[in-house]
PDB file of C-alpha atoms in Angstrom:
ATOM      1  CA  LEU A1411      16.246  -2.927  15.511  1.00  0.00           C
ATOM      2  CA  THR A1412      18.904  -0.854  14.286  1.00  0.00           C
ATOM      3  CA  GLY A1413      20.236  -2.242  11.140  1.00  0.00           C
ATOM      4  CA  SER A1414      20.047  -0.534   7.783  1.00  0.00           C
ATOM      5  CA  SER A1415      17.581  -3.513   6.749  1.00  0.00           C
ATOM      6  CA  GLY A1416      15.948  -6.373   8.553  1.00  0.00           C
ATOM      7  CA  PHE A1417      12.638  -7.979   9.089  1.00  0.00           C
ATOM      8  CA  VAL A1418       9.791  -8.239  11.677  1.00  0.00           C
ATOM      9  CA  THR A1419       7.852 -11.423  12.263  1.00  0.00           C
ATOM     10  CA  ASP A1420       5.637 -12.868  15.134  1.00  0.00           C
ATOM     11  CA  GLY A1421       7.672 -16.035  14.872  1.00  0.00           C
ATOM     12  CA  PRO A1422       7.362 -19.603  13.573  1.00  0.00           C
ATOM     13  CA  GLY A1423       3.805 -21.035  13.226  1.00  0.00           C
ATOM     14  CA  ASN A1424       0.844 -19.430  14.508  1.00  0.00           C
ATOM     15  CA  TYR A1425       1.297 -16.628  16.921  1.00  0.00           C
ATOM     16  CA  LYS A1426      -0.369 -17.227  20.378  1.00  0.00           C
ATOM     17  CA  TYR A1427      -3.502 -16.193  21.890  1.00  0.00           C
ATOM     18  CA  LYS A1428      -3.661 -12.873  23.872  1.00  0.00           C
ATOM     19  CA  THR A1429      -0.479 -11.429  22.392  1.00  0.00           C
ATOM     20  CA  LYS A1430       0.881  -7.941  22.822  1.00  0.00           C
ATOM     21  CA  CYS A1431       4.182  -7.241  20.830  1.00  0.00           C
ATOM     22  CA  THR A1432       5.890  -4.075  20.145  1.00  0.00           C
ATOM     23  CA  TRP A1433       9.028  -3.542  17.828  1.00  0.00           C
ATOM     24  CA  LEU A1434      10.933  -0.241  17.326  1.00  0.00           C
ATOM     25  CA  ILE A1435      13.055   0.154  14.227  1.00  0.00           C
ATOM     26  CA  GLU A1436      15.675   3.000  14.644  1.00  0.00           C
ATOM     27  CA  GLY A1437      16.961   4.411  11.904  1.00  0.00           C
ATOM     28  CA  ARG A1438      18.626   8.211  11.318  1.00  0.00           C
ATOM     29  CA  PRO A1439      16.339  11.071  11.738  1.00  0.00           C
ATOM     30  CA  ASN A1440      14.138  11.960   8.564  1.00  0.00           C
ATOM     31  CA  ARG A1441      15.724   8.889   6.571  1.00  0.00           C
ATOM     32  CA  ILE A1442      12.675   7.277   4.555  1.00  0.00           C
ATOM     33  CA  MET A1443      12.029   3.762   5.502  1.00  0.00           C
ATOM     34  CA  ARG A1444      10.041   1.179   3.494  1.00  0.00           C
ATOM     35  CA  LEU A1445       8.147  -1.670   5.010  1.00  0.00           C
ATOM     36  CA  ARG A1446       6.898  -4.399   2.892  1.00  0.00           C
ATOM     37  CA  PHE A1447       4.316  -6.776   3.765  1.00  0.00           C
ATOM     38  CA  ASN A1448       5.521 -10.088   2.309  1.00  0.00           C
ATOM     39  CA  HIS A1449       3.020 -12.127   4.431  1.00  0.00           C
ATOM     40  CA  PHE A1450       0.174 -11.334   6.588  1.00  0.00           C
ATOM     41  CA  ALA A1451      -2.656 -13.374   7.988  1.00  0.00           C
ATOM     42  CA  THR A1452      -4.636 -12.474  11.323  1.00  0.00           C
ATOM     43  CA  GLU A1453      -8.020 -13.011  12.499  1.00  0.00           C
ATOM     44  CA  CYS A1454     -10.162 -10.143  10.722  1.00  0.00           C
ATOM     45  CA  SER A1455     -11.704  -7.638  12.974  1.00  0.00           C
ATOM     46  CA  TRP A1456      -9.965  -9.101  15.967  1.00  0.00           C
ATOM     47  CA  ASP A1457      -6.334  -9.384  15.799  1.00  0.00           C
ATOM     48  CA  HIS A1458      -4.744  -6.115  14.641  1.00  0.00           C
ATOM     49  CA  LEU A1459      -1.140  -4.731  13.596  1.00  0.00           C
ATOM     50  CA  TYR A1460      -0.483  -0.833  13.753  1.00  0.00           C
ATOM     51  CA  VAL A1461       2.536   0.882  12.311  1.00  0.00           C
ATOM     52  CA  TYR A1462       3.318   4.399  13.640  1.00  0.00           C
ATOM     53  CA  ASP A1463       5.656   6.995  11.829  1.00  0.00           C
ATOM     54  CA  GLY A1464       7.876   7.492  14.832  1.00  0.00           C
ATOM     55  CA  ASP A1465       9.158   6.207  18.046  1.00  0.00           C
ATOM     56  CA  SER A1466       5.733   5.823  20.061  1.00  0.00           C
ATOM     57  CA  ILE A1467       2.298   5.250  19.635  1.00  0.00           C
ATOM     58  CA  TYR A1468       1.654   8.895  20.083  1.00  0.00           C
ATOM     59  CA  ALA A1469       3.540   9.475  16.514  1.00  0.00           C
ATOM     60  CA  PRO A1470       1.387   9.592  13.603  1.00  0.00           C
ATOM     61  CA  LEU A1471      -0.560   6.464  12.700  1.00  0.00           C
ATOM     62  CA  VAL A1472       0.414   5.362   9.028  1.00  0.00           C
ATOM     63  CA  ALA A1473      -1.073   1.986   8.822  1.00  0.00           C
ATOM     64  CA  ALA A1474      -3.425  -0.543  10.406  1.00  0.00           C
ATOM     65  CA  PHE A1475      -3.945  -4.173   9.215  1.00  0.00           C
ATOM     66  CA  SER A1476      -6.332  -7.084  10.217  1.00  0.00           C
ATOM     67  CA  GLY A1477      -7.117  -9.957   7.800  1.00  0.00           C
ATOM     68  CA  LEU A1478      -5.332 -11.476   4.763  1.00  0.00           C
ATOM     69  CA  ILE A1479      -2.821  -9.787   2.251  1.00  0.00           C
ATOM     70  CA  VAL A1480      -2.539 -12.553  -0.390  1.00  0.00           C
ATOM     71  CA  PRO A1481       0.251 -11.356  -3.063  1.00  0.00           C
ATOM     72  CA  GLU A1482      -0.266 -12.307  -6.626  1.00  0.00           C
ATOM     73  CA  ARG A1483       0.913 -15.925  -7.477  1.00  0.00           C
ATOM     74  CA  ASP A1484       3.081 -14.555 -10.378  1.00  0.00           C
ATOM     75  CA  GLY A1485       4.422 -11.506  -8.922  1.00  0.00           C
ATOM     76  CA  ASN A1486       4.742  -9.112  -5.935  1.00  0.00           C
ATOM     77  CA  GLU A1487       3.443  -6.164  -7.110  1.00  0.00           C
ATOM     78  CA  THR A1488       0.308  -5.977  -4.943  1.00  0.00           C
ATOM     79  CA  VAL A1489       2.409  -6.471  -1.789  1.00  0.00           C
ATOM     80  CA  PRO A1490       1.767  -3.470   0.289  1.00  0.00           C
ATOM     81  CA  GLU A1491       4.484  -1.163   1.359  1.00  0.00           C
ATOM     82  CA  VAL A1492       4.254   1.324   4.279  1.00  0.00           C
ATOM     83  CA  VAL A1493       6.236   4.304   4.303  1.00  0.00           C
ATOM     84  CA  ALA A1494       7.809   6.131   7.250  1.00  0.00           C
ATOM     85  CA  THR A1495       9.691   9.400   6.808  1.00  0.00           C
ATOM     86  CA  SER A1496      10.899  10.244  10.350  1.00  0.00           C
ATOM     87  CA  GLY A1497      13.516   7.572  10.458  1.00  0.00           C
ATOM     88  CA  TYR A1498      11.600   5.385  13.044  1.00  0.00           C
ATOM     89  CA  ALA A1499       9.011   2.915  12.869  1.00  0.00           C
ATOM     90  CA  LEU A1500       6.808   1.354  15.810  1.00  0.00           C
ATOM     91  CA  LEU A1501       5.015  -1.656  15.159  1.00  0.00           C
ATOM     92  CA  HIS A1502       2.234  -2.973  17.625  1.00  0.00           C
ATOM     93  CA  PHE A1503       0.441  -6.248  17.344  1.00  0.00           C
ATOM     94  CA  PHE A1504      -2.120  -7.759  19.663  1.00  0.00           C
ATOM     95  CA  SER A1505      -4.579 -10.578  19.370  1.00  0.00           C
ATOM     96  CA  ASP A1506      -7.538 -11.473  21.345  1.00  0.00           C
ATOM     97  CA  ALA A1507      -8.264 -14.590  23.390  1.00  0.00           C
ATOM     98  CA  ALA A1508      -9.598 -16.916  20.548  1.00  0.00           C
ATOM     99  CA  TYR A1509      -8.732 -17.615  16.951  1.00  0.00           C
ATOM    100  CA  ASN A1510      -5.038 -17.328  15.624  1.00  0.00           C
ATOM    101  CA  LEU A1511      -3.359 -17.485  12.411  1.00  0.00           C
ATOM    102  CA  THR A1512       0.117 -17.533  10.837  1.00  0.00           C
ATOM    103  CA  GLY A1513       0.845 -13.886  11.450  1.00  0.00           C
ATOM    104  CA  PHE A1514       3.319 -11.821   9.283  1.00  0.00           C
ATOM    105  CA  ASN A1515       6.729 -11.367   7.844  1.00  0.00           C
ATOM    106  CA  ILE A1516       7.715  -7.795   7.216  1.00  0.00           C
ATOM    107  CA  THR A1517      10.877  -6.498   5.798  1.00  0.00           C
ATOM    108  CA  TYR A1518      12.153  -3.187   6.012  1.00  0.00           C
ATOM    109  CA  ASN A1519      14.924  -0.910   4.202  1.00  0.00           C
ATOM    110  CA  PHE A1520      16.004   2.345   4.382  1.00  0.00           C
ATOM    111  CA  ASP A1521      16.694   4.746   1.260  1.00  0.00           C
ATOM    112  CA  MET A1522      15.099   2.138  -1.253  1.00  0.00           C
ATOM    113  CA  CYS A1523      12.777   3.100  -4.100  1.00  0.00           C
ATOM    114  CA  PRO A1524       9.168   1.958  -4.057  1.00  0.00           C
ATOM    115  CA  ASN A1525       8.903  -1.774  -4.826  1.00  0.00           C
ATOM    116  CA  ASN A1526      12.397  -1.463  -6.195  1.00  0.00           C
ATOM    117  CA  CYS A1527      11.058   0.322  -9.322  1.00  0.00           C
ATOM    118  CA  SER A1528       9.142  -3.010 -10.198  1.00  0.00           C
ATOM    119  CA  GLY A1529      12.055  -3.930 -12.497  1.00  0.00           C
ATOM    120  CA  ARG A1530      10.996  -1.167 -15.125  1.00  0.00           C
ATOM    121  CA  GLY A1531      13.374   1.823 -14.066  1.00  0.00           C
ATOM    122  CA  GLU A1532      16.214   2.958 -12.158  1.00  0.00           C
ATOM    123  CA  CYS A1533      16.499   4.084  -8.613  1.00  0.00           C
ATOM    124  CA  LYS A1534      18.444   7.241  -8.317  1.00  0.00           C
ATOM    125  CA  ILE A1535      19.147  10.079  -5.639  1.00  0.00           C
ATOM    126  CA  SER A1536      17.412  13.251  -6.129  1.00  0.00           C
ATOM    127  CA  ASN A1537      20.020  16.074  -5.714  1.00  0.00           C
ATOM    128  CA  SER A1538      17.318  18.439  -4.893  1.00  0.00           C
ATOM    129  CA  SER A1539      15.877  16.478  -1.689  1.00  0.00           C
ATOM    130  CA  ASN A1540      18.495  13.996  -1.150  1.00  0.00           C
ATOM    131  CA  THR A1541      15.884  11.298  -1.450  1.00  0.00           C
ATOM    132  CA  VAL A1542      15.621   8.345  -3.724  1.00  0.00           C
ATOM    133  CA  GLN A1543      12.993   8.260  -6.654  1.00  0.00           C
ATOM    134  CA  CYS A1544      12.552   5.775  -9.731  1.00  0.00           C
ATOM    135  CA  GLU A1545      13.338   6.898 -13.060  1.00  0.00           C
ATOM    136  CA  CYS A1546      11.060   4.989 -15.308  1.00  0.00           C
ATOM    137  CA  SER A1547      11.781   3.192 -18.506  1.00  0.00           C
ATOM    138  CA  GLU A1548       9.871   4.540 -21.569  1.00  0.00           C
ATOM    139  CA  ASN A1549       6.730   2.911 -21.492  1.00  0.00           C
ATOM    140  CA  TRP A1550       5.819   3.084 -17.564  1.00  0.00           C
ATOM    141  CA  LYS A1551       4.991   5.638 -15.094  1.00  0.00           C
ATOM    142  CA  GLY A1552       3.805   5.922 -11.421  1.00  0.00           C
ATOM    143  CA  GLU A1553       6.036   6.299  -8.157  1.00  0.00           C
ATOM    144  CA  ALA A1554       7.054   2.675  -8.621  1.00  0.00           C
ATOM    145  CA  CYS A1555       7.117   2.359 -12.524  1.00  0.00           C
ATOM    146  CA  ASP A1556       4.058   0.135 -12.166  1.00  0.00           C
ATOM    147  CA  ILE A1557       1.633   2.132 -14.214  1.00  0.00           C
ATOM    148  CA  PRO A1558       1.801   1.449 -17.926  1.00  0.00           C
ATOM    149  CA  HIS A1559       1.359   4.597 -20.206  1.00  0.00           C
ATOM    150  CA  CYS A1560      -0.729   2.836 -22.728  1.00  0.00           C
ATOM    151  CA  ILE A1561      -2.453  -0.354 -21.797  1.00  0.00           C
ATOM    152  CA  ASN A1562      -2.566  -2.869 -24.649  1.00  0.00           C
ATOM    153  CA  ASN A1563      -1.400  -0.016 -26.942  1.00  0.00           C
ATOM    154  CA  CYS A1564      -5.012   1.461 -26.334  1.00  0.00           C
ATOM    155  CA  GLY A1565      -6.366  -1.110 -28.699  1.00  0.00           C
ATOM    156  CA  PHE A1566      -4.780   0.760 -31.778  1.00  0.00           C
ATOM    157  CA  PRO A1567      -6.057   1.277 -34.549  1.00  0.00           C
ATOM    158  CA  HIS A1568      -9.598   0.253 -33.853  1.00  0.00           C
ATOM    159  CA  ARG A1569     -10.217   1.484 -30.251  1.00  0.00           C
ATOM    160  CA  GLY A1570      -7.880   4.348 -29.483  1.00  0.00           C
ATOM    161  CA  ILE A1571      -4.359   5.788 -29.944  1.00  0.00           C
ATOM    162  CA  CYS A1572      -1.500   6.261 -27.534  1.00  0.00           C
ATOM    163  CA  ASN A1573      -0.514   9.691 -27.038  1.00  0.00           C
ATOM    164  CA  SER A1574       3.266  10.566 -27.604  1.00  0.00           C
ATOM    165  CA  SER A1575       3.069  13.785 -25.801  1.00  0.00           C
ATOM    166  CA  GLU A1576       4.664  14.798 -22.344  1.00  0.00           C
ATOM    167  CA  ILE A1577       1.253  13.572 -20.707  1.00  0.00           C
ATOM    168  CA  ARG A1578       1.335  10.085 -22.244  1.00  0.00           C
ATOM    169  CA  GLY A1579      -1.800   8.112 -22.081  1.00  0.00           C
ATOM    170  CA  CYS A1580      -4.734   6.630 -24.005  1.00  0.00           C
ATOM    171  CA  SER A1581      -6.933   8.818 -26.070  1.00  0.00           C
ATOM    172  CA  CYS A1582     -10.013   6.663 -26.528  1.00  0.00           C
ATOM    173  CA  PHE A1583     -12.229   6.950 -29.791  1.00  0.00           C
ATOM    174  CA  SER A1584     -15.765   8.127 -29.131  1.00  0.00           C
ATOM    175  CA  GLU A1585     -17.316   4.556 -28.737  1.00  0.00           C
ATOM    176  CA  TRP A1586     -14.738   3.484 -26.401  1.00  0.00           C
ATOM    177  CA  GLN A1587     -13.486   4.063 -22.672  1.00  0.00           C
ATOM    178  CA  GLY A1588     -11.578   2.786 -19.762  1.00  0.00           C
ATOM    179  CA  PRO A1589      -8.227   1.536 -19.398  1.00  0.00           C
ATOM    180  CA  GLY A1590      -6.649   0.619 -22.598  1.00  0.00           C
ATOM    181  CA  CYS A1591      -9.929   1.696 -24.449  1.00  0.00           C
ATOM    182  CA  SER A1592     -11.214  -1.808 -23.917  1.00  0.00           C
ATOM    183  CA  VAL A1593     -14.818  -1.056 -22.536  1.00  0.00           C
ATOM    184  CA  PRO A1594     -17.504   0.107 -24.835  1.00  0.00           C
ATOM    185  CA  VAL A1595     -19.704   3.130 -24.636  1.00  0.00           C
ATOM    186  CA  PRO A1596     -22.259   2.531 -22.968  1.00  0.00           C
ATOM    187  CA  ALA A1597     -20.358   0.244 -20.724  1.00  0.00           C
ATOM    188  CA  ASN A1598     -21.033  -3.519 -20.482  1.00  0.00           C
ATOM    189  CA  GLN A1599     -18.884  -4.112 -17.548  1.00  0.00           C
ATOM    190  CA  SER A1600     -17.386  -2.258 -14.707  1.00  0.00           C
ATOM    191  CA  PHE A1601     -13.950  -0.866 -14.620  1.00  0.00           C
ATOM    192  CA  TRP A1602     -11.515   1.080 -12.217  1.00  0.00           C
ATOM    193  CA  ALA A1603      -9.435   4.143 -12.952  1.00  0.00           C
ATOM    194  CA  ARG A1604      -6.515   4.369 -10.821  1.00  0.00           C
ATOM    195  CA  GLU A1605      -5.887   7.780  -8.797  1.00  0.00           C
ATOM    196  CA  GLU A1606      -2.916   8.564  -6.720  1.00  0.00           C
ATOM    197  CA  TYR A1607      -3.403  10.708  -3.714  1.00  0.00           C
ATOM    198  CA  SER A1608      -0.648  12.500  -1.652  1.00  0.00           C
ATOM    199  CA  SER A1609      -2.792  13.479   1.448  1.00  0.00           C
ATOM    200  CA  LEU A1610      -3.768  10.199   3.049  1.00  0.00           C
ATOM    201  CA  LYS A1611      -6.615   9.841   5.595  1.00  0.00           C
ATOM    202  CA  LEU A1612      -6.384   8.411   9.170  1.00  0.00           C
ATOM    203  CA  PRO A1613      -5.394   4.657   8.569  1.00  0.00           C
ATOM    204  CA  ARG A1614      -7.977   1.959   9.929  1.00  0.00           C
ATOM    205  CA  ALA A1615      -8.410  -1.612   9.747  1.00  0.00           C
ATOM    206  CA  SER A1616     -11.756  -3.734   9.762  1.00  0.00           C
ATOM    207  CA  HIS A1617     -13.611  -1.057   8.021  1.00  0.00           C
ATOM    208  CA  LYS A1618     -16.316  -1.345   5.198  1.00  0.00           C
ATOM    209  CA  ALA A1619     -16.182   0.177   1.799  1.00  0.00           C
ATOM    210  CA  VAL A1620     -18.904   0.450  -0.744  1.00  0.00           C
ATOM    211  CA  VAL A1621     -18.688   2.415  -4.281  1.00  0.00           C
ATOM    212  CA  ASN A1622     -22.024   4.413  -5.219  1.00  0.00           C
ATOM    213  CA  GLY A1623     -21.792   6.136  -8.606  1.00  0.00           C
ATOM    214  CA  ASN A1624     -18.323   8.072  -8.575  1.00  0.00           C
ATOM    215  CA  ILE A1625     -18.209   8.029  -4.634  1.00  0.00           C
ATOM    216  CA  MET A1626     -16.591   5.421  -2.282  1.00  0.00           C
ATOM    217  CA  TRP A1627     -17.755   5.461   1.114  1.00  0.00           C
ATOM    218  CA  VAL A1628     -15.690   4.177   4.033  1.00  0.00           C
ATOM    219  CA  VAL A1629     -17.521   3.274   7.302  1.00  0.00           C
ATOM    220  CA  GLY A1630     -16.057   2.368  10.665  1.00  0.00           C
ATOM    221  CA  GLY A1631     -13.011   0.588  11.378  1.00  0.00           C
ATOM    222  CA  TYR A1632     -10.499   0.424  14.316  1.00  0.00           C
ATOM    223  CA  MET A1633      -7.658   2.858  15.144  1.00  0.00           C
ATOM    224  CA  PHE A1634      -5.460   1.885  17.981  1.00  0.00           C
ATOM    225  CA  ASN A1635      -5.178   4.906  20.480  1.00  0.00           C
ATOM    226  CA  HIS A1636      -7.394   7.197  18.418  1.00  0.00           C
ATOM    227  CA  SER A1637     -10.920   8.184  19.227  1.00  0.00           C
ATOM    228  CA  ASP A1638     -11.289  11.592  17.202  1.00  0.00           C
ATOM    229  CA  TYR A1639     -11.922  10.069  13.970  1.00  0.00           C
ATOM    230  CA  ASN A1640     -14.719  10.252  11.183  1.00  0.00           C
ATOM    231  CA  MET A1641     -16.834   7.205  11.396  1.00  0.00           C
ATOM    232  CA  VAL A1642     -17.713   7.894   7.804  1.00  0.00           C
ATOM    233  CA  LEU A1643     -15.452   9.153   4.984  1.00  0.00           C
TER     234      LEU A1643
END
């Protein structure tokens, strides 16, 4: 595929048994490409799709998928995006001899901002790096302008206050915690804090993950053409 945008799909209906397919997206060297997984349904742990940042399976593996991706009904912010920075992407899919599902539809674009800035910012070219990035509107942050600075205004004036400094966010009062200062101290419910990491580990599919205290353990998984991986992360 050589167009500046396009799509990759396994075809209409369910994919076939014992399928092996490979697609190569060719751009220009070092152009940023974003692939959006608009639909994905394969037999979990048996039928896999691998994405490489380059023109062969010896390029860096950046994503491994198996199972279901179900976007939120009222929005597409949970649709995964995979980024390739080399200007090329190789997608390799295979299925086993049994169960099959509806497959996938993946769109790709060059020089696009993450999730098109979620409709909460402008996509602008960075003069320093000649790449595109989001310039978020006042109340939003994150690479795709998808993280609110202050959820529900931090429950002001009863639970917390929204900082107006350069590092904007919620400052919870002593008896409250969590996103938007909505969870009491001590907590009566579980909650997640969102962290962003720039150095990602080797992608894998069909793994297991469990949270114990402040640690997430990732166990096992499949990585096509890789054998020197950590079984436990």
